Structure formats: C-alpha cells, structure tokens
C-alpha cells in the first residue's frame, strides 16, 4: 500500500476517533447519571489519545493529519441535539446514541484492517480496534442494563 493510501486510511480513522471524542463528551454533558458521565468522559479521552497516536503516524509518513470529525459524525451529533432539545435528554437516549456511534467506529476500523497496511501501523490499528470493541461492548451492556432496570 502506498503512503498516500495509508495516510487516507489513517485520516479516516482519525475522523472516527474525533467523532467518538466529541460524541462521548456531548453525551457526558447531557446525561443525568454521574457514573455514566464519568464513563463517557473516559471514553472521550480514549478517543482523543487514539486520534493523537494516528496523527503522529500520518505526520511521520509525511502527510497532513486530519484534525476534525467527519461530516456524518457532525450531522449525527446535530440530530441528537435536536431530538434531545425536543424530547428531553435521557440516559437511555445517550447510551443508544453512543452505541450507534461505536457501531460506525467498528465498521470503519474493520474496513481499515482489510487494507494492506505496513505491519507496524497494522499493529496500532488492530490495538485501537480492540479498544473500540471493548468500548462498544461496555456501552451495549450498560444500555441493556439501563433498559432492563427501566422496564
């Protein structure tokens, strides 16, 4: 894979990380549970660290690292804000939206892992994918627990 293709792949993942960073932070601002707020803020910081790690690799390859979230991520956060304003934010809604975001992140990482990345970069992407998967599974579990407790 050429450096340009690798850079494009990594920049897509940087956008994904930024989507997660901003999305989790937004959910932390709107949730009512202190425990969920702490989890969301921690996940936001994890996404920020992952983006920085990928940005350093893109710079090392001579590329211009992405610095912002994706258009679709920005639109999704806007939609969540509109719905939350109209219906009132709930912890269940925040968990549902976080899981949707993590579903999208998993798909983007799976796509990246199908690319012929250099082995050192592939190791970084694989490790980050495992982190996204853990985040997804934790959010899904919390969502299911919250749903069961409120039915």
mmCIF file of C-alpha atoms in Angstrom:
data_model
loop_
_atom_site.group_PDB
_atom_site.id
_atom_site.type_symbol
_atom_site.label_atom_id
_atom_site.label_comp_id
_atom_site.label_asym_id
_atom_site.label_seq_id
_atom_site.Cartn_x
_atom_site.Cartn_y
_atom_site.Cartn_z
ATOM 1 C CA UNK A 1 0.000 0.000 0.000
ATOM 2 C CA UNK A 2 1.374 3.419 -0.880
ATOM 3 C CA UNK A 3 1.972 6.002 1.812
ATOM 4 C CA UNK A 4 -0.860 8.101 0.332
ATOM 5 C CA UNK A 5 -3.344 5.238 0.668
ATOM 6 C CA UNK A 6 -2.114 4.531 4.192
ATOM 7 C CA UNK A 7 -2.475 8.220 5.068
ATOM 8 C CA UNK A 8 -6.026 8.285 3.647
ATOM 9 C CA UNK A 9 -6.959 5.204 5.675
ATOM 10 C CA UNK A 10 -5.461 6.659 8.853
ATOM 11 C CA UNK A 11 -7.122 10.032 8.297
ATOM 12 C CA UNK A 12 -10.486 8.271 8.049
ATOM 13 C CA UNK A 13 -9.764 6.634 11.402
ATOM 14 C CA UNK A 14 -8.680 9.971 12.884
ATOM 15 C CA UNK A 15 -12.068 11.417 11.881
ATOM 16 C CA UNK A 16 -13.690 8.386 13.509
ATOM 17 C CA UNK A 17 -11.731 8.974 16.713
ATOM 18 C CA UNK A 18 -12.700 12.647 16.684
ATOM 19 C CA UNK A 19 -16.353 11.625 16.185
ATOM 20 C CA UNK A 20 -16.039 9.452 19.295
ATOM 21 C CA UNK A 21 -14.228 12.119 21.284
ATOM 22 C CA UNK A 22 -16.866 14.767 20.570
ATOM 23 C CA UNK A 23 -19.796 12.347 20.758
ATOM 24 C CA UNK A 24 -18.862 10.888 24.140
ATOM 25 C CA UNK A 25 -18.145 14.369 25.514
ATOM 26 C CA UNK A 26 -21.548 15.585 24.318
ATOM 27 C CA UNK A 27 -23.284 12.601 25.924
ATOM 28 C CA UNK A 28 -21.409 13.273 29.184
ATOM 29 C CA UNK A 29 -22.725 16.838 29.139
ATOM 30 C CA UNK A 30 -26.328 15.693 28.706
ATOM 31 C CA UNK A 31 -26.599 12.559 30.854
ATOM 32 C CA UNK A 32 -28.009 12.646 34.356
ATOM 33 C CA UNK A 33 -26.069 9.765 35.942
ATOM 34 C CA UNK A 34 -22.725 10.677 37.471
ATOM 35 C CA UNK A 35 -21.441 7.162 36.747
ATOM 36 C CA UNK A 36 -22.343 7.420 33.057
ATOM 37 C CA UNK A 37 -20.860 10.903 32.872
ATOM 38 C CA UNK A 38 -17.527 9.528 34.165
ATOM 39 C CA UNK A 39 -17.603 6.626 31.688
ATOM 40 C CA UNK A 40 -18.423 8.902 28.762
ATOM 41 C CA UNK A 41 -15.648 11.354 29.680
ATOM 42 C CA UNK A 42 -13.157 8.494 29.996
ATOM 43 C CA UNK A 43 -14.167 7.133 26.577
ATOM 44 C CA UNK A 44 -13.843 10.643 25.114
ATOM 45 C CA UNK A 45 -10.278 10.839 26.412
ATOM 46 C CA UNK A 46 -9.513 7.372 24.993
ATOM 47 C CA UNK A 47 -10.699 8.533 21.572
ATOM 48 C CA UNK A 48 -8.610 11.696 21.847
ATOM 49 C CA UNK A 49 -5.479 9.639 22.639
ATOM 50 C CA UNK A 50 -6.173 7.289 19.724
ATOM 51 C CA UNK A 51 -6.533 10.240 17.339
ATOM 52 C CA UNK A 52 -3.239 11.710 18.530
ATOM 53 C CA UNK A 53 -1.484 8.381 18.032
ATOM 54 C CA UNK A 54 -2.751 8.150 14.452
ATOM 55 C CA UNK A 55 -1.978 11.817 13.758
ATOM 56 C CA UNK A 56 1.642 11.205 14.779
ATOM 57 C CA UNK A 57 1.872 8.303 12.322
ATOM 58 C CA UNK A 58 0.389 10.380 9.491
ATOM 59 C CA UNK A 59 2.916 13.139 10.225
ATOM 60 C CA UNK A 60 5.742 10.595 10.268
ATOM 61 C CA UNK A 61 4.617 9.411 6.823
ATOM 62 C CA UNK A 62 4.794 12.984 5.547
ATOM 63 C CA UNK A 63 1.048 13.537 5.394
ATOM 64 C CA UNK A 64 -1.258 16.178 6.792
ATOM 65 C CA UNK A 65 -3.172 14.597 9.672
ATOM 66 C CA UNK A 66 -6.908 15.130 9.901
ATOM 67 C CA UNK A 67 -7.825 17.428 12.782
ATOM 68 C CA UNK A 68 -11.619 17.300 12.881
ATOM 69 C CA UNK A 69 -14.519 14.876 12.929
ATOM 70 C CA UNK A 70 -16.339 13.521 9.897
ATOM 71 C CA UNK A 71 -19.259 15.295 8.254
ATOM 72 C CA UNK A 72 -21.539 12.367 9.101
ATOM 73 C CA UNK A 73 -20.426 12.470 12.742
ATOM 74 C CA UNK A 74 -21.097 16.190 12.955
ATOM 75 C CA UNK A 75 -24.538 15.715 11.399
ATOM 76 C CA UNK A 76 -25.333 12.863 13.802
ATOM 77 C CA UNK A 77 -24.401 14.977 16.840
ATOM 78 C CA UNK A 78 -26.595 17.773 15.479
ATOM 79 C CA UNK A 79 -29.503 15.370 15.096
ATOM 80 C CA UNK A 80 -29.037 14.076 18.656
ATOM 81 C CA UNK A 81 -29.026 17.669 19.885
ATOM 82 C CA UNK A 82 -32.265 18.489 18.051
ATOM 83 C CA UNK A 83 -34.011 15.350 19.308
ATOM 84 C CA UNK A 84 -32.714 15.932 22.834
ATOM 85 C CA UNK A 85 -33.937 19.502 22.820
ATOM 86 C CA UNK A 86 -37.386 18.460 21.609
ATOM 87 C CA UNK A 87 -37.846 15.373 23.786
ATOM 88 C CA UNK A 88 -35.513 15.984 26.713
ATOM 89 C CA UNK A 89 -32.237 14.179 27.090
ATOM 90 C CA UNK A 90 -32.319 10.813 28.835
ATOM 91 C CA UNK A 91 -29.531 8.490 29.897
ATOM 92 C CA UNK A 92 -31.112 5.755 27.769
ATOM 93 C CA UNK A 93 -31.040 8.030 24.734
ATOM 94 C CA UNK A 94 -27.373 8.864 25.379
ATOM 95 C CA UNK A 95 -26.485 5.163 25.671
ATOM 96 C CA UNK A 96 -28.395 4.369 22.469
ATOM 97 C CA UNK A 97 -26.579 7.131 20.582
ATOM 98 C CA UNK A 98 -23.179 6.089 21.930
ATOM 99 C CA UNK A 99 -23.776 2.535 20.796
ATOM 100 C CA UNK A 100 -24.762 3.740 17.319
ATOM 101 C CA UNK A 101 -21.551 5.738 17.164
ATOM 102 C CA UNK A 102 -19.473 2.770 18.284
ATOM 103 C CA UNK A 103 -21.180 0.578 15.648
ATOM 104 C CA UNK A 104 -19.982 3.038 12.991
ATOM 105 C CA UNK A 105 -16.483 3.143 14.501
ATOM 106 C CA UNK A 106 -16.221 -0.650 14.496
ATOM 107 C CA UNK A 107 -17.193 -0.749 10.822
ATOM 108 C CA UNK A 108 -14.566 1.846 9.879
ATOM 109 C CA UNK A 109 -11.854 0.011 11.810
ATOM 110 C CA UNK A 110 -12.841 -3.310 10.203
ATOM 111 C CA UNK A 111 -12.561 -1.667 6.787
ATOM 112 C CA UNK A 112 -9.127 -0.270 7.676
ATOM 113 C CA UNK A 113 -7.957 -3.688 8.866
ATOM 114 C CA UNK A 114 -8.762 -5.084 5.411
ATOM 115 C CA UNK A 115 -6.241 -2.684 3.843
ATOM 116 C CA UNK A 116 -2.646 -3.785 3.217
ATOM 117 C CA UNK A 117 -1.155 -1.559 5.922
ATOM 118 C CA UNK A 118 2.527 -1.778 6.919
ATOM 119 C CA UNK A 119 2.900 -4.212 9.826
ATOM 120 C CA UNK A 120 3.840 -1.591 12.432
ATOM 121 C CA UNK A 121 0.804 0.527 11.527
ATOM 122 C CA UNK A 122 -1.436 -2.535 11.316
ATOM 123 C CA UNK A 123 -0.476 -3.359 14.919
ATOM 124 C CA UNK A 124 -1.564 0.104 16.073
ATOM 125 C CA UNK A 125 -4.849 -0.082 14.148
ATOM 126 C CA UNK A 126 -5.523 -3.604 15.491
ATOM 127 C CA UNK A 127 -4.919 -2.478 19.083
ATOM 128 C CA UNK A 128 -7.208 0.511 18.605
ATOM 129 C CA UNK A 129 -9.865 -1.729 17.054
ATOM 130 C CA UNK A 130 -9.757 -3.926 20.164
ATOM 131 C CA UNK A 131 -10.282 -0.800 22.299
ATOM 132 C CA UNK A 132 -13.249 0.283 20.182
ATOM 133 C CA UNK A 133 -14.704 -3.211 20.520
ATOM 134 C CA UNK A 134 -14.324 -3.097 24.323
ATOM 135 C CA UNK A 135 -15.972 0.348 24.390
ATOM 136 C CA UNK A 136 -18.811 -0.900 22.211
ATOM 137 C CA UNK A 137 -19.389 -3.969 24.363
ATOM 138 C CA UNK A 138 -19.326 -1.909 27.572
ATOM 139 C CA UNK A 139 -21.789 0.642 26.192
ATOM 140 C CA UNK A 140 -24.090 -2.123 24.907
ATOM 141 C CA UNK A 141 -24.023 -3.826 28.307
ATOM 142 C CA UNK A 142 -24.788 -0.554 30.104
ATOM 143 C CA UNK A 143 -27.575 0.198 27.630
ATOM 144 C CA UNK A 144 -29.129 -3.239 28.171
ATOM 145 C CA UNK A 145 -28.839 -2.932 31.973
ATOM 146 C CA UNK A 146 -30.396 0.523 31.911
ATOM 147 C CA UNK A 147 -33.201 -0.644 29.635
ATOM 148 C CA UNK A 148 -33.939 -3.680 31.851
ATOM 149 C CA UNK A 149 -33.954 -1.544 35.006
ATOM 150 C CA UNK A 150 -36.454 0.869 33.472
ATOM 151 C CA UNK A 151 -38.997 -1.602 32.087
#
